[in-house]
mmCIF file of C-alpha atoms in Angstrom:
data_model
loop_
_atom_site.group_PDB
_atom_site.id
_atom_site.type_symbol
_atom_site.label_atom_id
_atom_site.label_comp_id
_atom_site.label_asym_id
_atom_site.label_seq_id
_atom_site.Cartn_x
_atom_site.Cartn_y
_atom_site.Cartn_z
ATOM 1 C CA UNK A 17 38.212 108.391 122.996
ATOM 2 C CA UNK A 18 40.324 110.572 121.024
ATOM 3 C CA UNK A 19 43.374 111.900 122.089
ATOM 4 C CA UNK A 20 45.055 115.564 120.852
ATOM 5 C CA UNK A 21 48.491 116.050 121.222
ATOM 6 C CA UNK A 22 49.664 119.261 120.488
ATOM 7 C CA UNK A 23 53.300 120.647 119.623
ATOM 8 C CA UNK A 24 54.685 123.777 119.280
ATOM 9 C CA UNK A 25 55.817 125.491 116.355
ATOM 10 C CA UNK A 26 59.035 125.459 117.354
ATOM 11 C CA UNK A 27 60.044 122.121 118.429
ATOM 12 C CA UNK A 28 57.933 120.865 114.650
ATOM 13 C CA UNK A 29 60.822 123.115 113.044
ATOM 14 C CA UNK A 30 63.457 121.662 114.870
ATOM 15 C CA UNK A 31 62.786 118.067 114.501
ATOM 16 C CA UNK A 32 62.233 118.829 110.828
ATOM 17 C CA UNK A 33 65.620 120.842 110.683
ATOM 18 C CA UNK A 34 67.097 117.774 112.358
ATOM 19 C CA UNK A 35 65.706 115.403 110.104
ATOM 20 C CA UNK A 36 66.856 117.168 106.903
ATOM 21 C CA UNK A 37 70.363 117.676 108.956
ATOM 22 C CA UNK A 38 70.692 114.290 109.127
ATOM 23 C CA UNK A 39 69.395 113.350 105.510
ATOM 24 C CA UNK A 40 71.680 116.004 104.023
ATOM 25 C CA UNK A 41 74.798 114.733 106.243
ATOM 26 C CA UNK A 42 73.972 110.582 104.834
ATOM 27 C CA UNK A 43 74.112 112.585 100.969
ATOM 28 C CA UNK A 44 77.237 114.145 101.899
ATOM 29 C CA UNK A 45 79.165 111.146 103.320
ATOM 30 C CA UNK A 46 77.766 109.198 100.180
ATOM 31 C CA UNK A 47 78.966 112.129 97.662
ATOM 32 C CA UNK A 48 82.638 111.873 99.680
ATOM 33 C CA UNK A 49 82.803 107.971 99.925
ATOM 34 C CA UNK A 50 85.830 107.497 97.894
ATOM 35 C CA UNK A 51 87.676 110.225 99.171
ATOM 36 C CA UNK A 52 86.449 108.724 103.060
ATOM 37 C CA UNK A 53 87.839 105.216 101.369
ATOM 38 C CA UNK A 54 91.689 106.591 100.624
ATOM 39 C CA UNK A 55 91.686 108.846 104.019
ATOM 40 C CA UNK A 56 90.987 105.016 105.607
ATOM 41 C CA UNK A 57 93.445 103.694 103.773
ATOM 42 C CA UNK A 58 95.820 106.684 104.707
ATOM 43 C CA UNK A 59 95.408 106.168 108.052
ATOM 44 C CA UNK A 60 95.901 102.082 108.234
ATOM 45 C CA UNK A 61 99.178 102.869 106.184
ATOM 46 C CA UNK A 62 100.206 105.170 108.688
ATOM 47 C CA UNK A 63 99.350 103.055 111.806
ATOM 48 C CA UNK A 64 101.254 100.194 109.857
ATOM 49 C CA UNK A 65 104.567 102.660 109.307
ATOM 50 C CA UNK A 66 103.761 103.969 112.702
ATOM 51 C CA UNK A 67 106.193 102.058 114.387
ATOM 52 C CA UNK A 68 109.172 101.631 112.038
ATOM 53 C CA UNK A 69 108.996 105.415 112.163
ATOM 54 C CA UNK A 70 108.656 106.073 115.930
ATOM 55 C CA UNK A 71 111.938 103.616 115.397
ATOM 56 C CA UNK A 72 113.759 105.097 112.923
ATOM 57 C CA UNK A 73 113.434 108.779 114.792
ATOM 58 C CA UNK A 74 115.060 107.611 117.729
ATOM 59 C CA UNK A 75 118.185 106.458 115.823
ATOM 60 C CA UNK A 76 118.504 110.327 113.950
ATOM 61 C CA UNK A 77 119.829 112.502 115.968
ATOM 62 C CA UNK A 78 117.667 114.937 117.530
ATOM 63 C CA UNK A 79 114.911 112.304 117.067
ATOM 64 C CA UNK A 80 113.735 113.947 114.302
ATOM 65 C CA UNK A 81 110.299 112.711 113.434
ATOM 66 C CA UNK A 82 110.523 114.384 110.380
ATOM 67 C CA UNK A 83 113.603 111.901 109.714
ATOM 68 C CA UNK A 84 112.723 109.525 109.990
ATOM 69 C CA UNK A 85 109.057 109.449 108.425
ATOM 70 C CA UNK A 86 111.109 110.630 105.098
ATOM 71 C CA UNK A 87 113.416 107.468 105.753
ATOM 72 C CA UNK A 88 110.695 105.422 105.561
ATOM 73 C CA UNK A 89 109.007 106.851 103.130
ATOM 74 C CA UNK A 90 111.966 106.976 100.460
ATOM 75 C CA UNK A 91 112.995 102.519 101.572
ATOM 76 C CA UNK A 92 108.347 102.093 100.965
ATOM 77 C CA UNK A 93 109.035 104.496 97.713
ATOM 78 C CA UNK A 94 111.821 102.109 96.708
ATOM 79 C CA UNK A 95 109.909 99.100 97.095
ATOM 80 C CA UNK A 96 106.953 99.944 94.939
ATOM 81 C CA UNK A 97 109.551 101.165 92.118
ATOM 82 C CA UNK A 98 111.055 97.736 92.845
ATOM 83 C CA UNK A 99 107.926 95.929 92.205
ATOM 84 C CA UNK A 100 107.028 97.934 88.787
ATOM 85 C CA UNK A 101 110.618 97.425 87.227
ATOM 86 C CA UNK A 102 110.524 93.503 88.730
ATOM 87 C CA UNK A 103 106.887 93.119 87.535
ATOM 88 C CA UNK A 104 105.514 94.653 84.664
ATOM 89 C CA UNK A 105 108.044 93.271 82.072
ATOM 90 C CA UNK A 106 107.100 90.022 82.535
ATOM 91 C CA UNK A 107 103.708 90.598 82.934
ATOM 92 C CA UNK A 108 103.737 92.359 79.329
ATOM 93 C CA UNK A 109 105.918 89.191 78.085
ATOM 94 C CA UNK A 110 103.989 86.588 79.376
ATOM 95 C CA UNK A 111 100.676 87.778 78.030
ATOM 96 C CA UNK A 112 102.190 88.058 74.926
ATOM 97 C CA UNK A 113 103.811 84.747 75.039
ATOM 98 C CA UNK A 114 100.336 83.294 75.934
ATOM 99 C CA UNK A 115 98.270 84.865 72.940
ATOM 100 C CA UNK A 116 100.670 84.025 70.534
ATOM 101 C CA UNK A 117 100.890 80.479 71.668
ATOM 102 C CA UNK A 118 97.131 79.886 72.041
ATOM 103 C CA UNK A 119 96.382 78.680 68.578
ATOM 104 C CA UNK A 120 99.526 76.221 68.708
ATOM 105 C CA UNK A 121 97.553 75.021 71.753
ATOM 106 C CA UNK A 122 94.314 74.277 70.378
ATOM 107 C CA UNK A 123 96.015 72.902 66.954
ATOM 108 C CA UNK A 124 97.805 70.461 69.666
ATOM 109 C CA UNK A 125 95.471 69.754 71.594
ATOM 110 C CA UNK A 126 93.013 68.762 68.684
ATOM 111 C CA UNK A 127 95.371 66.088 67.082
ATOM 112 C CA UNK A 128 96.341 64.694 70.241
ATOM 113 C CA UNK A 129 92.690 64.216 71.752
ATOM 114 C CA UNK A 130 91.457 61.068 69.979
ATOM 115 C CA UNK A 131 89.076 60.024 72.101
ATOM 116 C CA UNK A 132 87.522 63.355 72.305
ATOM 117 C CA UNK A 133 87.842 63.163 67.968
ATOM 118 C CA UNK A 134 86.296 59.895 67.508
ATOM 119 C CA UNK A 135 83.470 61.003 69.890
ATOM 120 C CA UNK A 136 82.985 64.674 67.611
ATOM 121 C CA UNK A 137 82.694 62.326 64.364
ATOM 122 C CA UNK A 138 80.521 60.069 65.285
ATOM 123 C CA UNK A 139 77.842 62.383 66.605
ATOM 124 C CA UNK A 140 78.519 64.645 63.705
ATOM 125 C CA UNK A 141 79.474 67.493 65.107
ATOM 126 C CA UNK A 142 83.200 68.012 63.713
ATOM 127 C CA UNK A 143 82.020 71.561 61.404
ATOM 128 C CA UNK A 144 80.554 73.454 65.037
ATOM 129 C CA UNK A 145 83.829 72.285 67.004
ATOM 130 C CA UNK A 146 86.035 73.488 63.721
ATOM 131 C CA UNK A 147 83.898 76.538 64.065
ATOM 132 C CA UNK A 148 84.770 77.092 67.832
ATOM 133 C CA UNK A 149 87.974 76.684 67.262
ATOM 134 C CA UNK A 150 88.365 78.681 64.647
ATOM 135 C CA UNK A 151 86.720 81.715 66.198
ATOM 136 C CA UNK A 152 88.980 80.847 69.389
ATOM 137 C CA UNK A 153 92.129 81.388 67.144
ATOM 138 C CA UNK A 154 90.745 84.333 65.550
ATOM 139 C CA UNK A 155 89.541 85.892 68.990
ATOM 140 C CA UNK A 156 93.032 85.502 70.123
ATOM 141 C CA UNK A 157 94.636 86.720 66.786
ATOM 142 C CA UNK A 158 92.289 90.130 67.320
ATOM 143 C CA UNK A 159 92.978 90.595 70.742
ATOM 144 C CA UNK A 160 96.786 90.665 69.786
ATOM 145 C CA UNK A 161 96.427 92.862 67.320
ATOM 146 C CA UNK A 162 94.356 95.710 69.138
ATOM 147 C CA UNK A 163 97.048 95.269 72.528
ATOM 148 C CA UNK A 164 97.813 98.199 71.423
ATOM 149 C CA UNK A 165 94.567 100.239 71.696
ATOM 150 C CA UNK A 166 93.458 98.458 75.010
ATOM 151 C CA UNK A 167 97.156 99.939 76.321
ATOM 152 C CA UNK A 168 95.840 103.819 74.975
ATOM 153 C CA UNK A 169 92.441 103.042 76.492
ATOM 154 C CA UNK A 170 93.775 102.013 79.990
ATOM 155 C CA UNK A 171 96.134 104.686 80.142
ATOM 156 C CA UNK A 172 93.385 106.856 82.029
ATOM 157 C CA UNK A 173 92.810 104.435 84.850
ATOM 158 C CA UNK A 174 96.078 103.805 85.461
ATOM 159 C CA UNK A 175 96.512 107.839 85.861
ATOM 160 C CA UNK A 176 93.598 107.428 88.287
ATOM 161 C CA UNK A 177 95.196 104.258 89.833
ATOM 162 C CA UNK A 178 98.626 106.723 90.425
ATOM 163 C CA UNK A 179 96.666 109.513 91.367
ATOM 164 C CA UNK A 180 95.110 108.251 93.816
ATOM 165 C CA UNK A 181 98.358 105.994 95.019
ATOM 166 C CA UNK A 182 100.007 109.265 95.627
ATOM 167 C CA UNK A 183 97.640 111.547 97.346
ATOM 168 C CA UNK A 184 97.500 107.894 99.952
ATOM 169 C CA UNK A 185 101.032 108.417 100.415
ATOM 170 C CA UNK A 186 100.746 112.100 100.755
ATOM 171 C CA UNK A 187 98.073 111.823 103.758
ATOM 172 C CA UNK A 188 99.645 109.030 105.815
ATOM 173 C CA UNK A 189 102.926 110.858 105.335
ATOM 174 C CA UNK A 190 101.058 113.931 107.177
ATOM 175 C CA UNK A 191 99.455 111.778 109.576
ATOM 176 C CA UNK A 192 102.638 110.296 110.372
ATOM 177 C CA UNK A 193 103.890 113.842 111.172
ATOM 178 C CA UNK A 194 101.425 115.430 112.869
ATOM 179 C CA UNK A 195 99.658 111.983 114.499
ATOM 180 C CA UNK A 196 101.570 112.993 117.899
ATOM 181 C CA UNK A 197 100.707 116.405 117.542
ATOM 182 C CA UNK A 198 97.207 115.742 117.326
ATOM 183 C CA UNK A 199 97.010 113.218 120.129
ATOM 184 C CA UNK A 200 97.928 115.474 122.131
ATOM 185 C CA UNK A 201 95.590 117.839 121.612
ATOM 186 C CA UNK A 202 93.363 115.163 121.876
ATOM 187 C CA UNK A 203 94.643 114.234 125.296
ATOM 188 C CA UNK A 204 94.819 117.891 126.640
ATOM 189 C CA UNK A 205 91.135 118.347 126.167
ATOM 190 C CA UNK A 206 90.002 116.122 128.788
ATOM 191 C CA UNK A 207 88.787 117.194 132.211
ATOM 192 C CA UNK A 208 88.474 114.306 133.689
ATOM 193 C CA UNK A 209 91.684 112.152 133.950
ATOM 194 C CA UNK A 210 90.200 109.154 134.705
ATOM 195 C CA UNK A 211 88.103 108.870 131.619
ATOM 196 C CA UNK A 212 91.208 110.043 129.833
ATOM 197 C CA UNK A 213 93.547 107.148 130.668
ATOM 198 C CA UNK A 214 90.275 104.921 130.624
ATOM 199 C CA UNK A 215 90.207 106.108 126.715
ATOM 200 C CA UNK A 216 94.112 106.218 126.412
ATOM 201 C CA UNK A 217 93.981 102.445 127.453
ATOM 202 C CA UNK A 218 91.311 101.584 124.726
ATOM 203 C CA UNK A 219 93.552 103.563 121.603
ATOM 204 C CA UNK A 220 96.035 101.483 122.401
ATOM 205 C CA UNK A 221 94.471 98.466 122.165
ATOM 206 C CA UNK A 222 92.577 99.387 118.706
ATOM 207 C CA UNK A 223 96.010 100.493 117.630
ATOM 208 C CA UNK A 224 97.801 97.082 118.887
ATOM 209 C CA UNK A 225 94.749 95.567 116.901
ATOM 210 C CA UNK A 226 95.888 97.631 113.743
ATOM 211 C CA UNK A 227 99.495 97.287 114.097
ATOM 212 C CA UNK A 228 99.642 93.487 114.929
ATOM 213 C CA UNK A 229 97.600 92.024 112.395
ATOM 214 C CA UNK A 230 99.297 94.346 109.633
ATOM 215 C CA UNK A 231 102.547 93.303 110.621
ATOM 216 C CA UNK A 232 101.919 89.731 111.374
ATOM 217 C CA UNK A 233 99.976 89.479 107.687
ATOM 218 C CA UNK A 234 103.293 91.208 105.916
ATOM 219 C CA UNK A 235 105.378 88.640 107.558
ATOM 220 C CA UNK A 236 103.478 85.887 106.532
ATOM 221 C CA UNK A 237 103.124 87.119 102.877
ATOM 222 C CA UNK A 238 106.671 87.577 102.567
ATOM 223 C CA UNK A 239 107.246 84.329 103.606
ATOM 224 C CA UNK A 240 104.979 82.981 101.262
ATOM 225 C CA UNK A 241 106.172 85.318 98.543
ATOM 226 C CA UNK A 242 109.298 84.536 98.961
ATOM 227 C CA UNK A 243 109.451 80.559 99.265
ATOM 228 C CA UNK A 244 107.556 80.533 95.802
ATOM 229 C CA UNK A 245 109.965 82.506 94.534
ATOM 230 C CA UNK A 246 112.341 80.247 94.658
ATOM 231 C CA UNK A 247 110.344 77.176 93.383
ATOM 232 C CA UNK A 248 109.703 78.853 90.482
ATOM 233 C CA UNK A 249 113.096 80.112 90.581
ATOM 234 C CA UNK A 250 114.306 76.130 90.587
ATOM 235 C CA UNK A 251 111.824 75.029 88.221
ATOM 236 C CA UNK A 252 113.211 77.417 85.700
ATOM 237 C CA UNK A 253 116.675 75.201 85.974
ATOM 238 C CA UNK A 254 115.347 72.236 85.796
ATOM 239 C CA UNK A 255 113.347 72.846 82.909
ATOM 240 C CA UNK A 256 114.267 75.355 80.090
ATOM 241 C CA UNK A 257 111.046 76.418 78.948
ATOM 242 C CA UNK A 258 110.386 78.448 82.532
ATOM 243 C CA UNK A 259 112.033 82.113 82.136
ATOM 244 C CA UNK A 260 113.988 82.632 85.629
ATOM 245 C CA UNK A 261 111.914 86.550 85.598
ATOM 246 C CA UNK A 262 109.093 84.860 86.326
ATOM 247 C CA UNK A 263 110.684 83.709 90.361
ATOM 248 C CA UNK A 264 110.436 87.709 90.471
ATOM 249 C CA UNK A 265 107.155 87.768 89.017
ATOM 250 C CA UNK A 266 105.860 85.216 91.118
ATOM 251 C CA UNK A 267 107.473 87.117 94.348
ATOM 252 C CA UNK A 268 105.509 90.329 93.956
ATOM 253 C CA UNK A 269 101.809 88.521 92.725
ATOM 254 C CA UNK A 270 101.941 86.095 95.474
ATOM 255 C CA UNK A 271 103.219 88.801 98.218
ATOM 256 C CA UNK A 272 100.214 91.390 97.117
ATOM 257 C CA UNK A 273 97.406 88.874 96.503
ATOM 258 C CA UNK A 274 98.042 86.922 99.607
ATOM 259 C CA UNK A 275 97.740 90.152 101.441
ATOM 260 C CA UNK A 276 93.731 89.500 100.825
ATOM 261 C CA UNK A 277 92.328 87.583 103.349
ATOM 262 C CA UNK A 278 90.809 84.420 102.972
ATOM 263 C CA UNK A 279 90.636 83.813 99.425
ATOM 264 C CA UNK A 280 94.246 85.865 98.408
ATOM 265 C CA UNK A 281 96.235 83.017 98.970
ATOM 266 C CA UNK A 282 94.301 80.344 96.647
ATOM 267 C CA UNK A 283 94.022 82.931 93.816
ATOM 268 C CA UNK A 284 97.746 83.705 93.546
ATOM 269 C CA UNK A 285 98.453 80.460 93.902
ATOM 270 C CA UNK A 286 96.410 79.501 90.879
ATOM 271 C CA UNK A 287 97.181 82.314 88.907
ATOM 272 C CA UNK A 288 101.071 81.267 88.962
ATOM 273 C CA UNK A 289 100.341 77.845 88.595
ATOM 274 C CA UNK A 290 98.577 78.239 85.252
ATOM 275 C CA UNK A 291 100.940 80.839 84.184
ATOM 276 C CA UNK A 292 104.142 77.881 84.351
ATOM 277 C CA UNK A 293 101.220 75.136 82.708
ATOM 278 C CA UNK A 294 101.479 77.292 79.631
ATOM 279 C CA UNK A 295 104.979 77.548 79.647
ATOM 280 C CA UNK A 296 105.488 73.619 81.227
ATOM 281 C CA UNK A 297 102.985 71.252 81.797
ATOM 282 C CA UNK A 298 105.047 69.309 84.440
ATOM 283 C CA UNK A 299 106.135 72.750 86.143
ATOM 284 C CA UNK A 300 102.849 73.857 86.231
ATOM 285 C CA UNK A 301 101.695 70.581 88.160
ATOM 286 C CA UNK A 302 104.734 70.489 90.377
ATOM 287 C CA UNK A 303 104.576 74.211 91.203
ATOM 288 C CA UNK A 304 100.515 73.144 92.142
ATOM 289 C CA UNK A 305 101.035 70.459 94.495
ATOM 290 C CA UNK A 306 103.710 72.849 96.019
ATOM 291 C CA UNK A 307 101.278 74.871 96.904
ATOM 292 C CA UNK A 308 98.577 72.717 98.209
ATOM 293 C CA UNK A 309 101.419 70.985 101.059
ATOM 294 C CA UNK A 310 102.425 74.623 101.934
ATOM 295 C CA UNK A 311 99.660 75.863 102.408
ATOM 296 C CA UNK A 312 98.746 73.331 104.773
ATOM 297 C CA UNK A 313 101.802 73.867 106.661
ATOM 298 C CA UNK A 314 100.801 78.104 106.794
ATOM 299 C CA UNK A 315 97.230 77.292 108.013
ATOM 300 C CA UNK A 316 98.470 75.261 110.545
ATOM 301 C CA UNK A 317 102.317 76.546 111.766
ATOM 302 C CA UNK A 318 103.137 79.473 110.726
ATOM 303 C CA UNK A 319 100.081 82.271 110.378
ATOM 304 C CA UNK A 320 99.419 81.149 114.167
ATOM 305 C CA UNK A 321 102.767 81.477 115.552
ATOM 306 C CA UNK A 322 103.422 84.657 113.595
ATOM 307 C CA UNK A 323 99.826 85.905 114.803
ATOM 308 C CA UNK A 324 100.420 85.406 117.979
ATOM 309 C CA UNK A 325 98.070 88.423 119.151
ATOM 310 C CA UNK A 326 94.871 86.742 118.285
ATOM 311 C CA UNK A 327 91.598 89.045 116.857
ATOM 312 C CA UNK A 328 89.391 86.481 118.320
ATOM 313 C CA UNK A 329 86.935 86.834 115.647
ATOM 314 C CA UNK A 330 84.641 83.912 114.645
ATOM 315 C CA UNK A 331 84.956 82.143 110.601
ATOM 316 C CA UNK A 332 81.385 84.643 109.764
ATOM 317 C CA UNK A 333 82.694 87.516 111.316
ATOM 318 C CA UNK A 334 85.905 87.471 109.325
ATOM 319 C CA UNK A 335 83.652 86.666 106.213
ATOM 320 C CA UNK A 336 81.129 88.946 106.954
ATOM 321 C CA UNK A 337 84.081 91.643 106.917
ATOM 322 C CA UNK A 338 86.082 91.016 104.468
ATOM 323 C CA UNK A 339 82.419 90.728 101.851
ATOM 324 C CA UNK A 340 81.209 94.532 103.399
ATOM 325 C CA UNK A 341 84.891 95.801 102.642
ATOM 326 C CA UNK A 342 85.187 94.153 99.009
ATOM 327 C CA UNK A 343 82.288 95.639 98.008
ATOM 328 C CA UNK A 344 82.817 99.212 99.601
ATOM 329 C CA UNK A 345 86.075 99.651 98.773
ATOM 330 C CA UNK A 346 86.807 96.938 96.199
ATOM 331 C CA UNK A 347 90.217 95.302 97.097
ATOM 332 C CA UNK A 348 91.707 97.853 99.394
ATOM 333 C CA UNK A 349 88.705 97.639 101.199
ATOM 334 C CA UNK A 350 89.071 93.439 101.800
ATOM 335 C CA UNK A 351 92.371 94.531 102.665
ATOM 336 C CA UNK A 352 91.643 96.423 105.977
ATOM 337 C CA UNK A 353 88.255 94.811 106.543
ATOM 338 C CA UNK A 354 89.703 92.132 109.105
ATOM 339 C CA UNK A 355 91.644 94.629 111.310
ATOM 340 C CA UNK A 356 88.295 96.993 111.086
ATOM 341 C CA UNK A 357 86.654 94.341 112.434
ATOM 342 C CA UNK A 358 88.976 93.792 115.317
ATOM 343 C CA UNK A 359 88.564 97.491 116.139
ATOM 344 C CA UNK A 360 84.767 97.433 116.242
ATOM 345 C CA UNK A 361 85.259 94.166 118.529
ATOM 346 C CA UNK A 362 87.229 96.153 121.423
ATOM 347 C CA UNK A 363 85.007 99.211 120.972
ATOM 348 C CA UNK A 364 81.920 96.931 121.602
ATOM 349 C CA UNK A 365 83.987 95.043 124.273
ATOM 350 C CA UNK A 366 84.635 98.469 126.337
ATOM 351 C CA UNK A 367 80.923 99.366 126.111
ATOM 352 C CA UNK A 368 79.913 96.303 127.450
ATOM 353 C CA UNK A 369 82.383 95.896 130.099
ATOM 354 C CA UNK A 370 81.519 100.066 131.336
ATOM 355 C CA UNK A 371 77.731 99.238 130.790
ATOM 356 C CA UNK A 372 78.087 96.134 133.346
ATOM 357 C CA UNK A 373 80.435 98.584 135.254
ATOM 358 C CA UNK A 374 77.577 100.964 135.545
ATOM 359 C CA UNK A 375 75.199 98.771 136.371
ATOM 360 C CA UNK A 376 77.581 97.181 139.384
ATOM 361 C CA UNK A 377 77.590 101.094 140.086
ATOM 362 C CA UNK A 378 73.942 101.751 139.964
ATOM 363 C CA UNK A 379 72.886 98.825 142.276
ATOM 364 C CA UNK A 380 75.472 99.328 144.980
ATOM 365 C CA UNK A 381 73.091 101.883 147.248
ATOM 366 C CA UNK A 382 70.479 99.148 146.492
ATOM 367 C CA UNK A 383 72.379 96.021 148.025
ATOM 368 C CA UNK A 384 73.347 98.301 150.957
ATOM 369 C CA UNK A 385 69.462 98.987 151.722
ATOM 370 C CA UNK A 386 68.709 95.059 151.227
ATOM 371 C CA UNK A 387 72.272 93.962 153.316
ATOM 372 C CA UNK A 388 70.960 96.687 155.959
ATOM 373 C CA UNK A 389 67.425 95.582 155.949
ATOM 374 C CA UNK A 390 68.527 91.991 157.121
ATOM 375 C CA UNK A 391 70.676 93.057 159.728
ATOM 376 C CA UNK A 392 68.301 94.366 161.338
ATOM 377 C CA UNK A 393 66.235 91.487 161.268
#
């Protein structure tokens, strides 16, 4: 039995239309996906300043929102010159001081290692290990020499980096300004008010979402930053071969890498840990098992207390998010993976609650009809 089903000429052309509408509008949001990346970025950084600025208006007089969104712009200005004066001159000397000092480490290393020497001459194979380490000194010895070209050749990515920094500022400062505005707009469009405050009730919570973990995660970065600032600061007295820049140093690494979830913690901590074993053996260990006590003491006392508002999201949910941001948006986009998350939780939340709401809705006439039925039996 065959079976013809026929459609117009019309509704073919408009599912095709819709189709290609639809194909064209995935291209499009594909073409625009880093400039979609910094407007999210924008708009985290102004939900983050949100607050401090809402503050800082209401202490100018007039309330000037204007006033107080250029106040805090000009102190978050201040702090990223802060960290490029604080930062980059010891970066610069430390990488130098590690090239030039890699050689004397593998000279040192291979007269102090007898054990390892005895082993290489009795198996015979002293002229490949002289070879390796030759090249190693040599590879180092190059590397130094063409600093100077790598520096020319990443001079256009750090315009990009700048670039790009600056048209982020540039949007959340507008969003800042106009955010009100637009809400209500936003607001005034509704008819009906009881979907309005129904939706009024669920921005704020995706905004306390926002706001609380970014907040809570600054505080216990700083804390962080700031504690091994001082170690490194104290190791530097105690032993002379520690520069006291690098408490600074430390201070601005640890505060932006533990900003990463999950993983952002460990790989500052290593990172300045290695950096003082080059400089100090015994600093580098001490500053290392430093690290391993307090970060048991973060896991455990202070991220909860200080996160007191909860996401309620589950060890592969938090993975799962902060592995889609890192590799759509690199390490900005593990940065506001987390608090994404949390905002696709309460959106999910409020369907299901209004579906089950609907439902309750929906089979009210029926459980009068059944509750009627049996009184009358």
């Amino acid at each position: 039995m065959k079976v013809r089903i026929e459609i117009d000429t019309k509704t073919f052309v408009r599912f095709w239309l819709v189709v290609i509408g639809f194909g064209l509008a995935g291209v499009a949001i594909y073409s625009a996906k880093s400039a979609l990346i910094l407007l999210g970025i924008s708009l985290f950084l102004a939900l983050a300043l949100n607050r401090p600025v809402s503050a800082l208006a209401k202490l100018l007089p007039g309330k000037s929102r204007l006033g107080g969104t250029a106040l805090a712009y000009v102190m978050l200005v201040t702090l990223l010159g802060c960290v490029a004066w604080f930062a980059v001159p010891p970066i610069v000397q430390q990488s130098a001081k590690f090239v030039e000092s890699v050689p004397g480490l593998v000279d040192q290393a291979g007269s102090q290692w007898h054990g390892i020497n005895e082993l290489i001459d009795k198996n015979g194979w002293r002229p490949q290990v002289d070879a390796t380490l030759n090249n190693l000194k040599q590879q180092a010895s190059s590397w130094a020499a063409s600093a100077g070209t790598n520096l020319i050749s990443s001079v256009g990515s750090l315009a990009s980096f700048l670039g790009s920094l600056f048209l982020v500022l540039v949007l959340s400062f507008l969003m800042l300004l106009e955010g009100p505005t637009w809400m209500k707009r936003l607001w005034g469009l509704y008819n009906d008010q009881s979907k309005m405050e129904n939706h009024k009730k669920l921005a704020g919570q995706m905004y306390n979402v926002v706001t609380g973990y970014v907040s809570g995660q600054l505080t216990v970065s700083g804390i962080d930053a700031v504690l091994s600032g001082v170690v490194v600061f104290c190791l530097s007295l105690a032993f002379p071969a520690i520069d006291s820049n690098l408490a600074m140093l430390t201070v601005m690494v640890t505060f932006i890498l533990t900003l990463i979830p999950m993983f952002g913690a460990t790989l500052a901590g290593l990172l300045i840990a290695l950096l003082l074993f080059f400089n100090n053996v015994t600093a580098g260990i001490i500053y290392a098992a430093y690290f391993i006590i307090y970060q048991q003491i973060e896991n455990n006392f202070i991220a909860p207390s200080i996160q007191s508002k909860k996401l309620e999201l589950s060890a592969l949910m938090v993975l799962s998010s902060v592995t889609i941001g890192l590799y759509v948006g690199g390490l900005l986009g593990s940065l506001i993976a987390i608090p994404a998350a949390g905002v696709v939780k309460v959106l999910l939340e409020n369907y299901l609650e209004q579906a089950k709401k609907n439902r309750l809705e929906s089979a009210k006439p029926l459980n009068k009809l059944v509750k009627k039925m049996k009184n009358e039996d």
